[in-house]
PDB file of C-alpha atoms and ligand atoms in Angstrom:
ATOM      1  CA  UNK A 150      -7.356  10.219 -13.250  1.00 97.00           C
ATOM      2  CA  UNK A 151      -9.750  11.201 -10.499  1.00 97.00           C
ATOM      3  CA  UNK A 152      -8.997  13.869  -8.110  1.00 98.00           C
ATOM      4  CA  UNK A 153     -10.939  13.342  -4.695  1.00 97.00           C
ATOM      5  CA  UNK A 154     -12.410  16.446  -3.281  1.00 95.00           C
ATOM      6  CA  UNK A 155     -11.197  15.730   0.372  1.00 95.00           C
ATOM      7  CA  UNK A 156     -10.286  18.430   2.763  1.00 95.00           C
ATOM      8  CA  UNK A 157      -6.588  18.499   4.109  1.00 96.00           C
ATOM      9  CA  UNK A 158      -5.764  16.052   1.276  1.00 97.00           C
ATOM     10  CA  UNK A 159      -4.483  15.191  -2.077  1.00 98.00           C
ATOM     11  CA  UNK A 160      -5.656  11.948  -3.273  1.00 98.00           C
ATOM     12  CA  UNK A 161      -5.754  10.683  -7.081  1.00 98.00           C
ATOM     13  CA  UNK A 162      -6.721   7.466  -8.665  1.00 98.00           C
ATOM     14  CA  UNK A 163      -5.479   6.242 -12.043  1.00 98.00           C
ATOM     15  CA  UNK A 164      -8.135   3.361 -12.437  1.00 97.00           C
ATOM     16  CA  UNK A 165      -6.561   1.335 -14.924  1.00 96.00           C
ATOM     17  CA  UNK A 166      -2.739   2.228 -15.106  1.00 98.00           C
ATOM     18  CA  UNK A 167      -1.999  -1.288 -15.909  1.00 99.00           C
ATOM     19  CA  UNK A 168      -3.803  -3.151 -18.685  1.00 98.00           C
ATOM     20  CA  UNK A 169      -5.797  -6.431 -17.927  1.00 98.00           C
ATOM     21  CA  UNK A 170      -3.050  -8.553 -19.515  1.00 98.00           C
ATOM     22  CA  UNK A 171      -0.234  -6.676 -17.508  1.00 99.00           C
ATOM     23  CA  UNK A 172      -2.134  -6.957 -14.267  1.00 99.00           C
ATOM     24  CA  UNK A 173      -3.030 -10.617 -14.711  1.00 98.00           C
ATOM     25  CA  UNK A 174       0.818 -11.253 -15.524  1.00 98.00           C
ATOM     26  CA  UNK A 175       1.773  -9.023 -12.288  1.00 98.00           C
ATOM     27  CA  UNK A 176      -0.692 -10.610 -10.090  1.00 98.00           C
ATOM     28  CA  UNK A 177       0.679 -14.210 -10.776  1.00 98.00           C
ATOM     29  CA  UNK A 178       4.258 -13.308 -10.688  1.00 98.00           C
ATOM     30  CA  UNK A 179       3.997 -11.189  -7.425  1.00 98.00           C
ATOM     31  CA  UNK A 180       2.429 -14.292  -5.675  1.00 98.00           C
ATOM     32  CA  UNK A 181       4.918 -16.651  -7.003  1.00 98.00           C
ATOM     33  CA  UNK A 182       8.191 -14.792  -6.848  1.00 98.00           C
ATOM     34  CA  UNK A 183       7.991 -12.163  -4.035  1.00 98.00           C
ATOM     35  CA  UNK A 184       9.652 -13.565  -0.786  1.00 98.00           C
ATOM     36  CA  UNK A 185       6.405 -13.133   1.473  1.00 98.00           C
ATOM     37  CA  UNK A 186       6.803 -13.274   5.063  1.00 96.00           C
ATOM     38  CA  UNK A 187       4.298 -13.855   8.002  1.00 96.00           C
ATOM     39  CA  UNK A 188       5.287 -10.948  10.538  1.00 92.00           C
ATOM     40  CA  UNK A 189       4.012 -10.818  14.001  1.00 90.00           C
ATOM     41  CA  UNK A 190       3.368  -7.956  16.421  1.00 86.00           C
ATOM     42  CA  UNK A 191       3.234  -8.014  20.363  1.00 85.00           C
ATOM     43  CA  UNK A 192      -0.298  -6.914  21.687  1.00 84.00           C
ATOM     44  CA  UNK A 193      -1.051  -6.949  25.405  1.00 88.00           C
ATOM     45  CA  UNK A 194       2.139  -9.294  26.001  1.00 91.00           C
ATOM     46  CA  UNK A 195       1.019 -11.817  23.372  1.00 94.00           C
ATOM     47  CA  UNK A 196       2.630 -12.315  20.025  1.00 92.00           C
ATOM     48  CA  UNK A 197       0.067 -12.553  17.055  1.00 94.00           C
ATOM     49  CA  UNK A 198       0.345 -12.943  13.387  1.00 95.00           C
ATOM     50  CA  UNK A 199      -0.522  -9.878  11.231  1.00 94.00           C
ATOM     51  CA  UNK A 200      -3.524 -10.520   9.330  1.00 97.00           C
ATOM     52  CA  UNK A 201      -1.801 -10.463   5.938  1.00 98.00           C
ATOM     53  CA  UNK A 202       1.706 -11.345   4.368  1.00 97.00           C
ATOM     54  CA  UNK A 203       4.199  -8.642   3.791  1.00 95.00           C
ATOM     55  CA  UNK A 204       7.526  -7.883   2.052  1.00 96.00           C
ATOM     56  CA  UNK A 205      10.069  -4.993   2.000  1.00 96.00           C
ATOM     57  CA  UNK A 206      11.967  -4.095  -1.182  1.00 97.00           C
ATOM     58  CA  UNK A 207      13.923  -1.272  -2.111  1.00 98.00           C
ATOM     59  CA  UNK A 208      17.368   0.367  -2.809  1.00 97.00           C
ATOM     60  CA  UNK A 209      20.205  -0.636  -0.531  1.00 95.00           C
ATOM     61  CA  UNK A 210      20.157   1.096   2.665  1.00 92.00           C
ATOM     62  CA  UNK A 211      16.467   1.887   2.667  1.00 93.00           C
ATOM     63  CA  UNK A 212      15.794   0.345   6.138  1.00 91.00           C
ATOM     64  CA  UNK A 213      12.571   0.588   7.550  1.00 86.00           C
ATOM     65  CA  UNK A 214      11.606   0.159  11.307  1.00 80.00           C
ATOM     66  CA  UNK A 215       8.301  -1.201  11.999  1.00 70.00           C
ATOM     67  CA  UNK A 216       7.108  -2.529  15.390  1.00 65.00           C
ATOM     68  CA  UNK A 217      10.551  -1.962  16.646  1.00 69.00           C
ATOM     69  CA  UNK A 218      11.964  -4.465  13.979  1.00 71.00           C
ATOM     70  CA  UNK A 219      14.712  -3.018  11.725  1.00 80.00           C
ATOM     71  CA  UNK A 220      14.032  -4.244   7.912  1.00 83.00           C
ATOM     72  CA  UNK A 221      16.464  -4.485   5.309  1.00 92.00           C
ATOM     73  CA  UNK A 222      15.063  -4.182   1.942  1.00 96.00           C
ATOM     74  CA  UNK A 223      15.277  -6.964  -0.672  1.00 97.00           C
ATOM     75  CA  UNK A 224      16.622  -6.037  -4.183  1.00 98.00           C
ATOM     76  CA  UNK A 225      14.149  -4.843  -6.708  1.00 98.00           C
ATOM     77  CA  UNK A 226      13.094  -7.791  -9.170  1.00 98.00           C
ATOM     78  CA  UNK A 227      12.050  -7.325 -12.729  1.00 98.00           C
ATOM     79  CA  UNK A 228       8.111  -6.883 -12.102  1.00 98.00           C
ATOM     80  CA  UNK A 229       8.773  -4.550  -9.180  1.00 98.00           C
ATOM     81  CA  UNK A 230      11.215  -2.507 -11.479  1.00 98.00           C
ATOM     82  CA  UNK A 231       8.477  -2.524 -14.357  1.00 98.00           C
ATOM     83  CA  UNK A 232       5.566  -1.410 -12.001  1.00 99.00           C
ATOM     84  CA  UNK A 233       8.156   1.294 -10.459  1.00 99.00           C
ATOM     85  CA  UNK A 234       9.087   2.848 -13.989  1.00 98.00           C
ATOM     86  CA  UNK A 235       5.237   3.012 -14.855  1.00 98.00           C
ATOM     87  CA  UNK A 236       4.201   5.018 -11.809  1.00 98.00           C
ATOM     88  CA  UNK A 237       7.389   7.241 -11.688  1.00 98.00           C
ATOM     89  CA  UNK A 238       6.500   8.440 -15.150  1.00 98.00           C
ATOM     90  CA  UNK A 239       2.821   8.804 -14.270  1.00 98.00           C
ATOM     91  CA  UNK A 240       3.720  10.841 -10.921  1.00 98.00           C
ATOM     92  CA  UNK A 241       6.868  12.497 -12.137  1.00 98.00           C
ATOM     93  CA  UNK A 242       8.757  11.295  -8.914  1.00 98.00           C
ATOM     94  CA  UNK A 243      11.135   8.535  -7.918  1.00 98.00           C
ATOM     95  CA  UNK A 244      10.511   5.984  -5.232  1.00 98.00           C
ATOM     96  CA  UNK A 245      13.257   4.255  -3.401  1.00 98.00           C
ATOM     97  CA  UNK A 246      11.345   1.435  -1.382  1.00 97.00           C
ATOM     98  CA  UNK A 247       8.012  -0.597  -1.559  1.00 98.00           C
ATOM     99  CA  UNK A 248       5.987  -2.403   1.241  1.00 96.00           C
ATOM    100  CA  UNK A 249       3.948  -4.979  -0.281  1.00 97.00           C
ATOM    101  CA  UNK A 250       0.936  -6.807   1.375  1.00 98.00           C
ATOM    102  CA  UNK A 251      -0.640 -10.090   0.278  1.00 98.00           C
ATOM    103  CA  UNK A 252      -4.461 -10.135   1.406  1.00 98.00           C
ATOM    104  CA  UNK A 253      -4.971 -14.081   0.952  1.00 98.00           C
ATOM    105  CA  UNK A 254      -8.709 -13.991   1.441  1.00 98.00           C
ATOM    106  CA  UNK A 255     -11.252 -11.545   2.901  1.00 98.00           C
ATOM    107  CA  UNK A 256     -10.159 -12.346   6.416  1.00 98.00           C
ATOM    108  CA  UNK A 257      -6.894 -10.620   5.798  1.00 98.00           C
ATOM    109  CA  UNK A 258      -6.920  -6.746   6.443  1.00 98.00           C
ATOM    110  CA  UNK A 259      -5.370  -3.725   7.704  1.00 97.00           C
ATOM    111  CA  UNK A 260      -6.620  -1.710  10.387  1.00 95.00           C
ATOM    112  CA  UNK A 261      -6.666   2.408  10.786  1.00 96.00           C
ATOM    113  CA  UNK A 262      -3.147   3.875  10.493  1.00 95.00           C
ATOM    114  CA  UNK A 263      -1.376   6.817   9.014  1.00 96.00           C
ATOM    115  CA  UNK A 264       1.780   6.277   6.792  1.00 95.00           C
ATOM    116  CA  UNK A 265       3.665   8.979   8.806  1.00 94.00           C
ATOM    117  CA  UNK A 266       6.586   7.028  10.129  1.00 91.00           C
ATOM    118  CA  UNK A 267       9.385   9.690  10.455  1.00 91.00           C
ATOM    119  CA  UNK A 268      11.707   7.982   7.941  1.00 92.00           C
ATOM    120  CA  UNK A 269       8.951   9.164   5.330  1.00 95.00           C
ATOM    121  CA  UNK A 270       9.676  12.965   6.011  1.00 95.00           C
ATOM    122  CA  UNK A 271       6.925  15.664   6.507  1.00 95.00           C
ATOM    123  CA  UNK A 272       4.510  15.402   3.375  1.00 97.00           C
ATOM    124  CA  UNK A 273       5.043  11.825   2.001  1.00 97.00           C
ATOM    125  CA  UNK A 274       4.116  10.694  -1.319  1.00 98.00           C
ATOM    126  CA  UNK A 275       2.759   7.174  -1.302  1.00 98.00           C
ATOM    127  CA  UNK A 276       2.087   5.432  -4.745  1.00 98.00           C
ATOM    128  CA  UNK A 277      -0.280   2.439  -4.102  1.00 98.00           C
ATOM    129  CA  UNK A 278      -0.525  -0.133  -6.706  1.00 99.00           C
ATOM    130  CA  UNK A 279      -3.344  -3.045  -6.460  1.00 99.00           C
ATOM    131  CA  UNK A 280      -3.817  -6.370  -8.299  1.00 99.00           C
ATOM    132  CA  UNK A 281      -6.449  -9.022  -7.786  1.00 98.00           C
ATOM    133  CA  UNK A 282      -9.756  -8.722  -5.885  1.00 98.00           C
ATOM    134  CA  UNK A 283     -11.179  -5.148  -5.341  1.00 98.00           C
ATOM    135  CA  UNK A 284     -10.844  -4.406  -1.933  1.00 98.00           C
ATOM    136  CA  UNK A 285     -12.552  -0.789  -0.459  1.00 98.00           C
ATOM    137  CA  UNK A 286      -9.889   1.569   0.667  1.00 98.00           C
ATOM    138  CA  UNK A 287     -11.571   3.467   3.459  1.00 97.00           C
ATOM    139  CA  UNK A 288     -10.425   7.012   4.473  1.00 97.00           C
ATOM    140  CA  UNK A 289     -11.531   8.891   7.507  1.00 96.00           C
ATOM    141  CA  UNK A 290     -10.489  12.436   8.576  1.00 96.00           C
ATOM    142  CA  UNK A 291      -8.909  12.422  12.080  1.00 95.00           C
ATOM    143  CA  UNK A 292     -10.646  15.621  13.214  1.00 95.00           C
ATOM    144  CA  UNK A 293     -13.743  16.019  11.190  1.00 92.00           C
ATOM    145  CA  UNK A 294     -15.202  12.647  11.809  1.00 78.00           C
ATOM    146  CA  UNK A 295     -18.180  12.908   9.502  1.00 78.00           C
ATOM    147  CA  UNK A 296     -15.700  13.064   6.734  1.00 83.00           C
ATOM    148  CA  UNK A 297     -15.331   9.219   5.382  1.00 90.00           C
ATOM    149  CA  UNK A 298     -14.762   8.018   1.999  1.00 95.00           C
ATOM    150  CA  UNK A 299     -14.543   4.556   0.431  1.00 97.00           C
ATOM    151  CA  UNK A 300     -12.285   3.993  -2.705  1.00 98.00           C
ATOM    152  CA  UNK A 301     -12.754   0.745  -4.459  1.00 98.00           C
ATOM    153  CA  UNK A 302      -9.079  -0.239  -5.509  1.00 98.00           C
ATOM    154  CA  UNK A 303      -9.551  -2.333  -8.562  1.00 98.00           C
ATOM    155  CA  UNK A 304      -7.017  -4.818 -10.544  1.00 98.00           C
ATOM    156  CA  UNK A 305      -4.320  -2.278 -12.081  1.00 98.00           C
ATOM    157  CA  UNK A 306      -5.277   0.709 -10.292  1.00 98.00           C
ATOM    158  CA  UNK A 307      -2.824   3.276  -9.071  1.00 98.00           C
ATOM    159  CA  UNK A 308      -3.755   5.533  -6.028  1.00 98.00           C
ATOM    160  CA  UNK A 309      -1.646   8.429  -5.153  1.00 98.00           C
ATOM    161  CA  UNK A 310      -1.631  10.079  -1.663  1.00 98.00           C
ATOM    162  CA  UNK A 311       0.509  13.229  -1.068  1.00 98.00           C
ATOM    163  CA  UNK A 312       0.387  16.745   0.618  1.00 98.00           C
ATOM    164  CA  UNK A 313      -1.002  16.852   4.012  1.00 98.00           C
ATOM    165  CA  UNK A 314      -3.040  13.516   3.421  1.00 98.00           C
ATOM    166  CA  UNK A 315      -1.074  11.773   6.320  1.00 97.00           C
ATOM    167  CA  UNK A 316      -1.424  14.434   8.904  1.00 97.00           C
ATOM    168  CA  UNK A 317      -5.256  14.478   8.459  1.00 97.00           C
ATOM    169  CA  UNK A 318      -6.406  11.235   7.293  1.00 97.00           C
ATOM    170  CA  UNK A 319      -6.410   7.453   8.562  1.00 97.00           C
ATOM    171  CA  UNK A 320      -6.811   4.790   6.041  1.00 98.00           C
ATOM    172  CA  UNK A 321      -7.774   1.009   6.503  1.00 98.00           C
ATOM    173  CA  UNK A 322      -8.557  -2.286   4.398  1.00 98.00           C
ATOM    174  CA  UNK A 323     -11.588  -3.757   6.145  1.00 98.00           C
ATOM    175  CA  UNK A 324     -12.112  -7.599   6.678  1.00 98.00           C
ATOM    176  CA  UNK A 325     -15.056  -8.855   4.359  1.00 98.00           C
ATOM    177  CA  UNK A 326     -16.990 -12.145   4.899  1.00 97.00           C
ATOM    178  CA  UNK A 327     -17.398 -12.375   1.044  1.00 97.00           C
ATOM    179  CA  UNK A 328     -15.556 -15.229  -0.574  1.00 96.00           C
ATOM    180  CA  UNK A 329     -13.196 -13.392  -2.736  1.00 97.00           C
ATOM    181  CA  UNK A 330      -9.978 -13.732  -4.579  1.00 98.00           C
ATOM    182  CA  UNK A 331      -6.571 -12.693  -2.949  1.00 98.00           C
ATOM    183  CA  UNK A 332      -5.285  -9.117  -3.265  1.00 98.00           C
ATOM    184  CA  UNK A 333      -1.868  -7.705  -3.745  1.00 98.00           C
ATOM    185  CA  UNK A 334      -1.097  -4.098  -2.853  1.00 98.00           C
ATOM    186  CA  UNK A 335       2.278  -2.378  -3.400  1.00 98.00           C
ATOM    187  CA  UNK A 336       2.915   0.958  -1.548  1.00 98.00           C
ATOM    188  CA  UNK A 337       5.918   2.785  -2.989  1.00 98.00           C
ATOM    189  CA  UNK A 338       7.560   4.991  -0.761  1.00 97.00           C
ATOM    190  CA  UNK A 339      10.440   7.437  -0.351  1.00 98.00           C
ATOM    191  CA  UNK A 340      12.749   6.914   2.551  1.00 96.00           C
ATOM    192  CA  UNK A 341      14.832   9.754   3.525  1.00 93.00           C
ATOM    193  CA  UNK A 342      18.118   9.701   4.895  1.00 74.00           C
TER     194      UNK A 342
HETATM  195  O1  AKG B 194      -3.604  -2.465   0.895  1.00 81.67           O
HETATM  196  C1  AKG B 194      -3.743  -1.459   0.876  1.00 81.67           C
HETATM  197  O2  AKG B 194      -4.370  -0.762  -0.281  1.00 81.67           O
HETATM  198  C2  AKG B 194      -3.255  -0.419   1.907  1.00 81.67           C
HETATM  199  C3  AKG B 194      -1.924  -0.750   2.390  1.00 81.67           C
HETATM  200  C4  AKG B 194      -1.335   0.352   3.331  1.00 81.67           C
HETATM  201  O3  AKG B 194      -2.061   1.174   3.746  1.00 81.67           O
HETATM  202  C5  AKG B 194      -0.076   0.278   3.814  1.00 81.67           C
HETATM  203  O4  AKG B 194       0.820  -0.555   3.346  1.00 81.67           O
HETATM  204  O5  AKG B 194       0.542   1.301   4.594  1.00 81.67           O
HETATM  205 MN1   MN B 195      -0.942   2.642   4.718  1.00 81.67          MN
END
């Protein structure tokens, strides 16, 4: 495990929490069996497609409000349960929901944001699992603007963000012109009542 030396943050990386064989199987299964959706957002009065596919899974009642849409979770499947068990053992915590992102090509991305929705509570723990192409996960401090870092999230890796990370740091997955394979990311979360 690597603990990053970042001010006002607690960020840890387990580079190969899933073996190559497990990761290959999970990658294929998630692409095939997750009910991927193309969400849209309104920007400047226009409706545009998000640059990725998404899905929301979790315990019943773990609703998530996102761009004004209230999303009901789909029920955990076997692969998600398997991933959840492994990371819960590693982090000694229980997650009740998961946002999945499917970056089909290098043109798919996620822009700067903090995981600070009020349903996550004050100091959320976010457990992030990646399969497929390695993409850089960029972090920047919101006040100390020279403080930046890039963490390559490889096939089978597990990244944990907790403590005050979401108060002080934004993160993103930039676009790339490189011809790369797809990538799946799962961010496990705890939705509070
Ligand atoms: O794809 C990633 O690694 C990041 C996903 C993310 O930041 C999110 O779902 O909030
Ligand atoms: Mn995020």
